[in-house]
Amino acid sequence: MRKLSWIIGTIALLASGSYLLVYVYRWEWHRALLVGILFNACLVGLCAALVLRRLTRVERQLSTAGAPHPADPLARLRAAPVEPPPFRWLRPEALDRTHVFIPILLGGGVLVSGAAWLIERVAGSSARAGVEEDLARELRDIAFPGSALVPGNAEVLAGGGDADDPGLRLLLGPAAGGTAR
Amino acid sequence: MKRVLAWVAAAAVTLTGVLLLRAELMTVEVEQPEGSYTDVVVTATVNQEDPEAVREEMTRGLVSTCRLLVNADVAAESFRRVEPDVFAFRLRPGLDEFDRRELRGCLSDTRVQHLLVDVLHLQTVTPADPEPARAEG
Protein backbone atom coordinates (compact mmCIF):
# COMPACT_ATOMS: atom_id res chain seq x y z
CA MET A 1 0.00 0.00 0.00
CA ARG A 2 2.80 2.32 0.92
CA LYS A 3 4.68 1.47 -2.24
CA LEU A 4 1.54 2.12 -4.27
CA SER A 5 1.24 5.56 -2.69
CA TRP A 6 4.83 6.33 -3.64
CA ILE A 7 4.21 5.20 -7.20
CA ILE A 8 1.06 7.27 -7.53
CA GLY A 9 2.77 10.32 -6.07
CA THR A 10 5.74 10.00 -8.39
CA ILE A 11 3.53 9.52 -11.43
CA ALA A 12 1.44 12.54 -10.46
CA LEU A 13 4.58 14.61 -10.03
CA LEU A 14 6.01 13.61 -13.40
CA ALA A 15 2.70 14.03 -15.21
CA SER A 16 1.96 17.43 -13.70
CA GLY A 17 5.50 18.60 -14.47
CA SER A 18 5.21 17.45 -18.05
CA TYR A 19 1.81 19.06 -18.54
CA LEU A 20 3.12 22.25 -16.97
CA LEU A 21 5.75 22.45 -19.69
CA VAL A 22 3.25 21.53 -22.40
CA TYR A 23 0.76 24.19 -21.34
CA VAL A 24 3.43 26.84 -21.09
CA TYR A 25 4.59 25.83 -24.55
CA ARG A 26 1.03 26.20 -25.86
CA TRP A 27 0.56 29.61 -24.22
CA GLU A 28 -2.28 28.24 -22.09
CA TRP A 29 -1.39 30.10 -18.97
CA HIS A 30 -4.47 29.32 -16.89
CA ARG A 31 -4.08 25.62 -17.39
CA ALA A 32 -0.35 25.97 -16.69
CA LEU A 33 -1.11 27.75 -13.42
CA LEU A 34 -3.52 25.06 -12.31
CA VAL A 35 -1.16 22.25 -13.21
CA GLY A 36 1.70 24.16 -11.60
CA ILE A 37 -0.21 24.25 -8.33
CA LEU A 38 -0.78 20.51 -8.61
CA PHE A 39 2.91 20.00 -9.38
CA ASN A 40 3.91 22.02 -6.33
CA ALA A 41 1.48 20.10 -4.14
CA CYS A 42 2.89 16.78 -5.34
CA LEU A 43 6.43 18.00 -4.80
CA VAL A 44 5.73 19.21 -1.27
CA GLY A 45 3.86 16.02 -0.44
CA LEU A 46 6.63 13.77 -1.70
CA CYS A 47 9.32 15.78 0.07
CA ALA A 48 7.34 15.69 3.31
CA ALA A 49 6.86 11.94 2.95
CA LEU A 50 10.58 11.49 2.39
CA VAL A 51 11.45 13.52 5.48
CA LEU A 52 8.87 11.69 7.57
CA ARG A 53 10.16 8.34 6.41
CA ARG A 54 13.71 9.30 7.34
CA LEU A 55 12.54 10.59 10.73
CA THR A 56 10.67 7.37 11.40
CA ARG A 57 13.75 5.35 10.57
CA VAL A 58 15.90 7.44 12.91
CA GLU A 59 13.28 7.17 15.64
CA ARG A 60 13.20 3.41 15.27
CA GLN A 61 16.98 3.19 15.44
CA LEU A 62 17.04 5.35 18.56
CA SER A 63 14.36 3.26 20.27
CA THR A 64 16.25 0.07 19.40
CA ALA A 65 19.53 1.45 20.74
CA GLY A 66 17.94 2.64 23.97
CA ALA A 67 16.16 -0.63 24.78
CA PRO A 68 16.74 -1.80 28.39
CA HIS A 69 19.12 -4.75 28.88
CA PRO A 70 17.69 -7.93 30.29
CA ALA A 71 18.20 -8.09 34.03
CA ASP A 72 18.99 -11.78 34.21
CA PRO A 73 22.75 -12.42 33.79
CA LEU A 74 22.08 -15.53 31.77
CA ALA A 75 19.78 -13.65 29.45
CA ARG A 76 22.36 -10.87 29.16
CA LEU A 77 25.02 -13.39 28.28
CA ARG A 78 22.79 -14.89 25.67
CA ALA A 79 21.87 -11.47 24.38
CA ALA A 80 25.51 -10.49 24.00
CA PRO A 81 26.83 -10.56 20.49
CA VAL A 82 28.55 -13.75 19.54
CA GLU A 83 32.29 -13.45 19.03
CA PRO A 84 33.16 -14.10 15.42
CA PRO A 85 35.21 -17.27 14.86
CA PRO A 86 38.96 -16.55 14.62
CA PHE A 87 40.96 -17.12 11.45
CA ARG A 88 37.95 -17.11 9.26
CA TRP A 89 40.15 -17.21 6.19
CA LEU A 90 41.35 -20.68 7.13
CA ARG A 91 37.90 -22.17 6.97
CA PRO A 92 37.63 -24.60 4.08
CA GLU A 93 34.78 -22.77 2.40
CA ALA A 94 36.83 -19.58 2.36
CA LEU A 95 40.01 -21.01 0.92
CA ASP A 96 39.16 -19.94 -2.58
CA ARG A 97 38.80 -16.32 -1.52
CA THR A 98 41.60 -13.86 -2.02
CA HIS A 99 41.94 -12.92 1.64
CA VAL A 100 43.72 -16.25 2.29
CA PHE A 101 46.78 -14.68 0.70
CA ILE A 102 47.17 -12.22 3.55
CA PRO A 103 48.55 -14.74 6.07
CA ILE A 104 50.60 -16.32 3.29
CA LEU A 105 52.15 -12.97 2.53
CA LEU A 106 52.76 -12.34 6.23
CA GLY A 107 54.42 -15.73 6.71
CA GLY A 108 56.46 -15.24 3.56
CA GLY A 109 57.62 -11.87 4.84
CA VAL A 110 58.78 -13.41 8.11
CA LEU A 111 60.71 -16.14 6.29
CA VAL A 112 62.37 -13.71 3.89
CA SER A 113 63.35 -11.43 6.78
CA GLY A 114 64.93 -14.36 8.65
CA ALA A 115 66.90 -15.38 5.59
CA ALA A 116 68.09 -11.82 5.06
CA TRP A 117 69.18 -11.55 8.70
CA LEU A 118 71.12 -14.81 8.43
CA ILE A 119 72.88 -13.72 5.24
CA GLU A 120 73.78 -10.37 6.77
CA ARG A 121 75.29 -12.05 9.84
CA VAL A 122 77.39 -14.52 7.82
CA ALA A 123 78.60 -11.81 5.44
CA GLY A 124 79.44 -9.47 8.33
CA SER A 125 81.45 -12.09 10.24
CA SER A 126 83.44 -13.16 7.18
CA ALA A 127 84.26 -9.70 5.93
CA ARG A 128 84.92 -7.92 9.20
CA ALA A 129 88.58 -9.05 9.71
CA GLY A 130 89.81 -7.99 6.29
CA VAL A 131 87.90 -4.74 6.37
CA GLU A 132 89.37 -3.80 9.73
CA GLU A 133 92.92 -4.48 8.54
CA ASP A 134 92.45 -2.37 5.43
CA LEU A 135 90.96 0.43 7.46
CA ALA A 136 93.85 0.36 9.95
CA ARG A 137 96.36 0.52 7.12
CA GLU A 138 94.64 3.51 5.56
CA LEU A 139 94.43 5.27 8.90
CA ARG A 140 98.13 4.66 9.47
CA ASP A 141 98.96 6.35 6.16
CA ILE A 142 97.05 9.49 6.98
CA ALA A 143 98.09 9.68 10.66
CA PHE A 144 99.67 12.87 12.04
CA PRO A 145 103.52 12.82 12.33
CA GLY A 146 105.07 12.31 15.78
CA SER A 147 106.83 15.70 15.78
CA ALA A 148 105.03 19.02 15.74
CA LEU A 149 104.38 20.62 12.38
CA VAL A 150 105.39 24.13 13.60
CA PRO A 151 108.49 24.72 15.78
CA GLY A 152 107.77 25.91 19.29
CA ASN A 153 109.00 29.17 20.83
CA ALA A 154 111.85 27.46 22.61
CA GLU A 155 112.99 25.84 19.36
CA VAL A 156 112.86 29.14 17.57
CA LEU A 157 114.85 30.83 20.33
CA ALA A 158 117.37 28.03 20.42
CA GLY A 159 117.68 27.78 16.68
CA GLY A 160 118.22 31.46 16.18
CA GLY A 161 116.76 31.91 12.77
CA ASP A 162 117.19 34.96 10.75
CA ALA A 163 117.86 37.69 13.37
CA ASP A 164 118.09 40.32 10.74
CA ASP A 165 114.46 39.76 9.74
CA PRO A 166 112.57 42.66 11.42
CA GLY A 167 109.28 40.83 11.13
CA LEU A 168 110.59 37.81 12.94
CA ARG A 169 112.20 40.03 15.62
CA LEU A 170 108.89 41.79 16.15
CA LEU A 171 107.11 38.45 16.38
CA LEU A 172 109.57 37.00 18.89
CA GLY A 173 109.68 40.11 21.01
CA PRO A 174 112.54 41.70 22.98
CA ALA A 175 113.91 38.34 24.13
CA ALA A 176 114.78 37.34 20.59
CA GLY A 177 116.52 40.60 19.94
CA GLY A 178 118.61 40.24 23.09
CA THR A 179 119.65 36.70 22.37
CA ALA A 180 120.63 37.56 18.87
CA ARG A 181 123.07 40.11 20.12
CA MET B 1 30.53 9.43 -8.90
CA LYS B 2 27.26 8.06 -10.27
CA ARG B 3 25.33 10.58 -8.22
CA VAL B 4 27.41 13.44 -9.57
CA LEU B 5 26.84 12.24 -13.12
CA ALA B 6 23.12 11.99 -12.49
CA TRP B 7 23.01 15.55 -11.16
CA VAL B 8 25.04 16.83 -14.11
CA ALA B 9 22.70 15.04 -16.54
CA ALA B 10 19.63 16.45 -14.78
CA ALA B 11 21.09 19.94 -14.86
CA ALA B 12 21.92 19.59 -18.57
CA VAL B 13 18.41 18.37 -19.37
CA THR B 14 16.86 21.20 -17.36
CA LEU B 15 19.04 23.81 -19.01
CA THR B 16 18.27 22.46 -22.46
CA GLY B 17 14.56 22.43 -21.68
CA VAL B 18 14.61 25.99 -20.40
CA LEU B 19 16.51 27.17 -23.48
CA LEU B 20 14.13 25.38 -25.83
CA LEU B 21 11.14 26.77 -23.99
CA ARG B 22 12.62 30.24 -24.13
CA ALA B 23 13.21 29.88 -27.87
CA GLU B 24 9.64 28.73 -28.39
CA LEU B 25 8.02 31.35 -26.21
CA MET B 26 10.09 34.29 -27.32
CA THR B 27 7.85 36.70 -29.18
CA VAL B 28 9.16 38.60 -32.14
CA GLU B 29 7.15 41.26 -33.89
CA VAL B 30 6.89 40.44 -37.59
CA GLU B 31 5.44 43.30 -39.58
CA GLN B 32 2.40 42.21 -41.57
CA PRO B 33 1.58 43.83 -44.91
CA GLU B 34 -1.23 46.30 -45.23
CA GLY B 35 -4.59 44.67 -45.88
CA SER B 36 -3.74 41.36 -44.25
CA TYR B 37 -6.21 39.61 -41.99
CA THR B 38 -6.55 36.45 -39.97
CA ASP B 39 -9.51 34.12 -40.18
CA VAL B 40 -10.40 32.05 -37.18
CA VAL B 41 -12.90 29.23 -36.80
CA VAL B 42 -13.59 27.79 -33.39
CA THR B 43 -15.91 25.29 -31.83
CA ALA B 44 -17.32 26.08 -28.42
CA THR B 45 -18.52 23.64 -25.80
CA VAL B 46 -20.51 25.00 -22.87
CA ASN B 47 -21.07 23.05 -19.72
CA GLN B 48 -24.21 24.69 -18.36
CA GLU B 49 -27.92 24.00 -18.04
CA ASP B 50 -28.95 25.90 -21.18
CA PRO B 51 -25.86 26.03 -23.36
CA GLU B 52 -27.50 27.47 -26.46
CA ALA B 53 -28.55 30.60 -24.61
CA VAL B 54 -25.03 31.53 -23.50
CA ARG B 55 -22.73 29.83 -25.98
CA GLU B 56 -22.39 32.74 -28.39
CA GLU B 57 -22.18 35.36 -25.68
CA MET B 58 -19.47 33.47 -23.80
CA THR B 59 -17.54 32.89 -27.00
CA ARG B 60 -17.76 36.57 -27.92
CA GLY B 61 -16.43 37.48 -24.49
CA LEU B 62 -13.52 35.12 -24.83
CA VAL B 63 -12.70 36.39 -28.32
CA SER B 64 -12.79 40.02 -27.21
CA THR B 65 -10.42 39.17 -24.37
CA CYS B 66 -7.99 37.27 -26.51
CA ARG B 67 -7.86 39.74 -29.37
CA LEU B 68 -6.57 42.33 -26.90
CA LEU B 69 -3.57 40.12 -26.24
CA VAL B 70 -2.53 40.19 -29.87
CA ASN B 71 -3.47 43.83 -30.55
CA ALA B 72 -5.97 43.04 -33.28
CA ASP B 73 -9.57 44.03 -33.85
CA VAL B 74 -12.46 41.84 -34.81
CA ALA B 75 -13.57 43.03 -38.21
CA ALA B 76 -17.00 44.60 -38.15
CA GLU B 77 -19.86 42.10 -38.42
CA SER B 78 -17.37 39.30 -39.07
CA PHE B 79 -18.36 37.25 -36.02
CA ARG B 80 -20.90 34.74 -37.20
CA ARG B 81 -22.29 31.37 -36.23
CA VAL B 82 -21.36 28.76 -38.81
CA GLU B 83 -22.95 25.83 -37.03
CA PRO B 84 -24.75 25.59 -33.70
CA ASP B 85 -21.44 25.28 -31.87
CA VAL B 86 -19.01 26.62 -34.47
CA PHE B 87 -18.17 30.29 -34.81
CA ALA B 88 -15.99 32.20 -37.25
CA PHE B 89 -14.52 35.67 -37.10
CA ARG B 90 -11.85 37.76 -38.78
CA LEU B 91 -9.09 39.76 -37.14
CA ARG B 92 -7.35 42.80 -38.59
CA PRO B 93 -4.48 43.33 -39.06
CA GLY B 94 -3.24 39.85 -39.79
CA LEU B 95 -1.35 38.02 -37.09
CA ASP B 96 2.20 36.82 -37.46
CA GLU B 97 3.30 33.35 -36.37
CA PHE B 98 3.94 34.29 -32.75
CA ASP B 99 0.64 36.12 -32.36
CA ARG B 100 -1.22 33.22 -33.92
CA ARG B 101 0.36 30.86 -31.41
CA GLU B 102 -0.58 33.19 -28.58
CA LEU B 103 -4.15 33.59 -29.84
CA ARG B 104 -4.58 29.85 -30.21
CA GLY B 105 -3.36 29.33 -26.66
CA CYS B 106 -5.60 32.05 -25.30
CA LEU B 107 -8.70 30.66 -27.04
CA SER B 108 -7.98 27.06 -25.99
CA ASP B 109 -7.21 28.07 -22.42
CA THR B 110 -9.70 27.81 -19.58
CA ARG B 111 -10.18 31.53 -19.22
CA VAL B 112 -13.96 31.47 -19.02
CA GLN B 113 -15.54 29.01 -16.65
CA HIS B 114 -17.78 26.35 -18.20
CA LEU B 115 -16.56 27.26 -21.69
CA LEU B 116 -14.16 25.15 -23.70
CA VAL B 117 -13.09 26.42 -27.09
CA ASP B 118 -11.16 24.48 -29.66
CA VAL B 119 -9.54 26.23 -32.59
CA LEU B 120 -10.45 24.55 -35.87
CA HIS B 121 -8.89 26.99 -38.30
CA LEU B 122 -6.44 29.83 -37.89
CA GLN B 123 -4.88 31.38 -40.95
CA THR B 124 -3.40 34.71 -41.88
CA VAL B 125 -4.03 35.91 -45.41
CA THR B 126 -2.01 38.69 -47.00
CA PRO B 127 -2.67 40.48 -50.33
CA ALA B 128 0.37 38.74 -51.77
CA ASP B 129 -1.11 35.32 -51.16
CA PRO B 130 -2.56 33.42 -54.16
CA GLU B 131 -6.28 33.51 -54.75
CA PRO B 132 -7.18 30.03 -53.40
CA ALA B 133 -5.81 30.92 -49.99
CA ARG B 134 -7.76 34.16 -49.99
CA ALA B 135 -10.89 32.45 -51.17
CA GLU B 136 -10.46 29.81 -48.46
CA GLY B 137 -10.23 32.57 -45.89
XYZ file of C-alpha atoms in Angstrom:
318
model
C 0.000 0.000 0.000
C 2.802 2.322 0.918
C 4.676 1.465 -2.238
C 1.540 2.120 -4.267
C 1.239 5.563 -2.687
C 4.827 6.332 -3.644
C 4.214 5.202 -7.203
C 1.056 7.274 -7.525
C 2.767 10.320 -6.065
C 5.735 9.998 -8.386
C 3.529 9.524 -11.434
C 1.441 12.540 -10.464
C 4.582 14.608 -10.027
C 6.009 13.614 -13.397
C 2.704 14.028 -15.210
C 1.957 17.426 -13.703
C 5.498 18.598 -14.470
C 5.205 17.446 -18.053
C 1.810 19.057 -18.535
C 3.122 22.246 -16.972
C 5.754 22.451 -19.686
C 3.251 21.526 -22.400
C 0.762 24.190 -21.338
C 3.434 26.839 -21.088
C 4.594 25.834 -24.548
C 1.034 26.199 -25.859
C 0.562 29.607 -24.222
C -2.278 28.243 -22.094
C -1.392 30.098 -18.972
C -4.472 29.321 -16.891
C -4.075 25.620 -17.390
C -0.351 25.971 -16.693
C -1.107 27.747 -13.423
C -3.523 25.061 -12.306
C -1.157 22.247 -13.208
C 1.697 24.159 -11.601
C -0.211 24.251 -8.327
C -0.776 20.509 -8.606
C 2.906 19.997 -9.381
C 3.907 22.016 -6.330
C 1.480 20.097 -4.143
C 2.894 16.777 -5.338
C 6.425 18.004 -4.798
C 5.729 19.209 -1.273
C 3.856 16.018 -0.443
C 6.629 13.767 -1.695
C 9.316 15.785 0.072
C 7.335 15.690 3.314
C 6.855 11.939 2.946
C 10.585 11.493 2.391
C 11.452 13.522 5.481
C 8.868 11.686 7.571
C 10.165 8.337 6.411
C 13.708 9.300 7.339
C 12.544 10.589 10.727
C 10.670 7.372 11.399
C 13.747 5.350 10.570
C 15.905 7.437 12.913
C 13.280 7.169 15.637
C 13.197 3.407 15.269
C 16.983 3.188 15.443
C 17.037 5.346 18.556
C 14.363 3.263 20.269
C 16.246 0.073 19.397
C 19.530 1.449 20.740
C 17.937 2.643 23.971
C 16.160 -0.629 24.784
C 16.745 -1.798 28.394
C 19.120 -4.748 28.885
C 17.688 -7.933 30.292
C 18.201 -8.090 34.027
C 18.993 -11.781 34.214
C 22.753 -12.416 33.786
C 22.082 -15.532 31.769
C 19.780 -13.650 29.454
C 22.363 -10.868 29.162
C 25.022 -13.390 28.279
C 22.786 -14.891 25.670
C 21.868 -11.470 24.376
C 25.507 -10.489 24.000
C 26.830 -10.561 20.487
C 28.550 -13.753 19.543
C 32.290 -13.453 19.029
C 33.157 -14.104 15.417
C 35.209 -17.269 14.859
C 38.964 -16.547 14.617
C 40.963 -17.118 11.449
C 37.954 -17.114 9.260
C 40.149 -17.211 6.191
C 41.352 -20.677 7.134
C 37.901 -22.172 6.969
C 37.628 -24.598 4.078
C 34.783 -22.767 2.405
C 36.834 -19.575 2.364
C 40.015 -21.007 0.920
C 39.163 -19.944 -2.584
C 38.797 -16.319 -1.523
C 41.603 -13.862 -2.020
C 41.938 -12.922 1.638
C 43.724 -16.246 2.286
C 46.776 -14.678 0.702
C 47.169 -12.217 3.545
C 48.552 -14.740 6.068
C 50.595 -16.321 3.295
C 52.145 -12.967 2.533
C 52.763 -12.340 6.228
C 54.424 -15.726 6.710
C 56.455 -15.235 3.559
C 57.621 -11.874 4.843
C 58.785 -13.407 8.110
C 60.712 -16.142 6.286
C 62.368 -13.713 3.886
C 63.345 -11.430 6.782
C 64.927 -14.357 8.645
C 66.901 -15.382 5.593
C 68.089 -11.821 5.065
C 69.182 -11.553 8.697
C 71.124 -14.809 8.430
C 72.883 -13.717 5.235
C 73.782 -10.368 6.775
C 75.285 -12.046 9.841
C 77.388 -14.521 7.818
C 78.597 -11.814 5.444
C 79.443 -9.470 8.334
C 81.445 -12.087 10.243
C 83.441 -13.159 7.179
C 84.262 -9.696 5.931
C 84.923 -7.923 9.202
C 88.577 -9.053 9.713
C 89.807 -7.986 6.290
C 87.904 -4.740 6.372
C 89.368 -3.801 9.729
C 92.918 -4.480 8.537
C 92.446 -2.372 5.426
C 90.960 0.430 7.456
C 93.854 0.361 9.950
C 96.362 0.522 7.116
C 94.638 3.515 5.557
C 94.431 5.265 8.902
C 98.126 4.658 9.470
C 98.962 6.352 6.164
C 97.053 9.490 6.978
C 98.090 9.679 10.658
C 99.672 12.873 12.044
C 103.516 12.824 12.330
C 105.068 12.311 15.777
C 106.832 15.701 15.783
C 105.033 19.021 15.735
C 104.382 20.625 12.385
C 105.393 24.130 13.599
C 108.490 24.719 15.783
C 107.774 25.907 19.287
C 109.005 29.171 20.827
C 111.849 27.460 22.607
C 112.989 25.837 19.363
C 112.858 29.138 17.570
C 114.853 30.832 20.334
C 117.369 28.029 20.420
C 117.683 27.785 16.678
C 118.220 31.460 16.182
C 116.756 31.911 12.773
C 117.191 34.963 10.745
C 117.864 37.687 13.367
C 118.092 40.324 10.740
C 114.465 39.759 9.736
C 112.566 42.659 11.415
C 109.277 40.829 11.131
C 110.593 37.808 12.937
C 112.195 40.028 15.617
C 108.893 41.787 16.145
C 107.110 38.448 16.383
C 109.567 36.998 18.895
C 109.680 40.107 21.012
C 112.538 41.698 22.983
C 113.908 38.336 24.128
C 114.777 37.343 20.594
C 116.524 40.599 19.936
C 118.605 40.237 23.093
C 119.649 36.698 22.370
C 120.625 37.560 18.865
C 123.070 40.115 20.124
C 30.527 9.429 -8.904
C 27.257 8.060 -10.269
C 25.326 10.576 -8.223
C 27.409 13.445 -9.571
C 26.844 12.238 -13.123
C 23.118 11.993 -12.488
C 23.013 15.551 -11.159
C 25.037 16.828 -14.106
C 22.699 15.045 -16.537
C 19.634 16.450 -14.782
C 21.095 19.940 -14.861
C 21.919 19.590 -18.567
C 18.407 18.373 -19.375
C 16.858 21.201 -17.361
C 19.044 23.805 -19.008
C 18.267 22.465 -22.464
C 14.562 22.430 -21.678
C 14.611 25.994 -20.403
C 16.515 27.174 -23.475
C 14.129 25.381 -25.831
C 11.142 26.774 -23.987
C 12.619 30.235 -24.126
C 13.211 29.878 -27.869
C 9.644 28.731 -28.395
C 8.015 31.346 -26.208
C 10.092 34.290 -27.320
C 7.850 36.696 -29.177
C 9.164 38.603 -32.141
C 7.145 41.257 -33.892
C 6.887 40.443 -37.587
C 5.444 43.299 -39.577
C 2.401 42.207 -41.572
C 1.581 43.830 -44.911
C -1.231 46.297 -45.226
C -4.589 44.667 -45.876
C -3.741 41.363 -44.247
C -6.210 39.612 -41.992
C -6.551 36.445 -39.970
C -9.515 34.125 -40.182
C -10.397 32.051 -37.176
C -12.898 29.230 -36.804
C -13.592 27.793 -33.390
C -15.915 25.291 -31.834
C -17.321 26.079 -28.416
C -18.520 23.640 -25.797
C -20.507 25.000 -22.871
C -21.066 23.051 -19.715
C -24.212 24.690 -18.356
C -27.918 23.999 -18.042
C -28.954 25.905 -21.180
C -25.861 26.031 -23.363
C -27.504 27.467 -26.455
C -28.547 30.595 -24.611
C -25.030 31.533 -23.503
C -22.731 29.831 -25.982
C -22.388 32.737 -28.388
C -22.180 35.357 -25.675
C -19.468 33.473 -23.799
C -17.535 32.888 -27.003
C -17.757 36.567 -27.919
C -16.434 37.476 -24.494
C -13.515 35.124 -24.834
C -12.704 36.390 -28.322
C -12.793 40.020 -27.213
C -10.420 39.172 -24.365
C -7.989 37.267 -26.511
C -7.859 39.742 -29.369
C -6.571 42.328 -26.900
C -3.566 40.115 -26.237
C -2.533 40.189 -29.873
C -3.470 43.832 -30.554
C -5.966 43.042 -33.282
C -9.570 44.032 -33.851
C -12.456 41.839 -34.806
C -13.570 43.034 -38.206
C -16.996 44.604 -38.145
C -19.857 42.105 -38.423
C -17.372 39.298 -39.070
C -18.358 37.253 -36.025
C -20.897 34.745 -37.204
C -22.290 31.374 -36.232
C -21.361 28.762 -38.811
C -22.945 25.827 -37.032
C -24.748 25.591 -33.702
C -21.437 25.276 -31.867
C -19.008 26.624 -34.471
C -18.166 30.294 -34.806
C -15.991 32.202 -37.254
C -14.515 35.674 -37.099
C -11.846 37.759 -38.782
C -9.087 39.762 -37.139
C -7.351 42.802 -38.587
C -4.475 43.332 -39.057
C -3.239 39.853 -39.794
C -1.350 38.020 -37.093
C 2.197 36.821 -37.456
C 3.299 33.351 -36.373
C 3.941 34.292 -32.748
C 0.641 36.125 -32.359
C -1.219 33.223 -33.921
C 0.356 30.864 -31.415
C -0.584 33.189 -28.579
C -4.149 33.594 -29.843
C -4.582 29.853 -30.211
C -3.357 29.329 -26.657
C -5.600 32.048 -25.303
C -8.695 30.665 -27.038
C -7.976 27.062 -25.986
C -7.211 28.066 -22.423
C -9.704 27.811 -19.582
C -10.184 31.533 -19.220
C -13.957 31.467 -19.019
C -15.537 29.007 -16.652
C -17.776 26.347 -18.197
C -16.561 27.259 -21.689
C -14.162 25.150 -23.696
C -13.086 26.423 -27.088
C -11.155 24.475 -29.661
C -9.540 26.231 -32.589
C -10.448 24.549 -35.866
C -8.892 26.988 -38.303
C -6.445 29.833 -37.888
C -4.883 31.375 -40.952
C -3.403 34.706 -41.879
C -4.029 35.913 -45.405
C -2.013 38.687 -47.003
C -2.674 40.480 -50.327
C 0.372 38.743 -51.771
C -1.105 35.322 -51.159
C -2.558 33.419 -54.156
C -6.277 33.512 -54.755
C -7.182 30.027 -53.400
C -5.814 30.916 -49.989
C -7.761 34.158 -49.987
C -10.892 32.454 -51.168
C -10.462 29.812 -48.465
C -10.230 32.568 -45.894
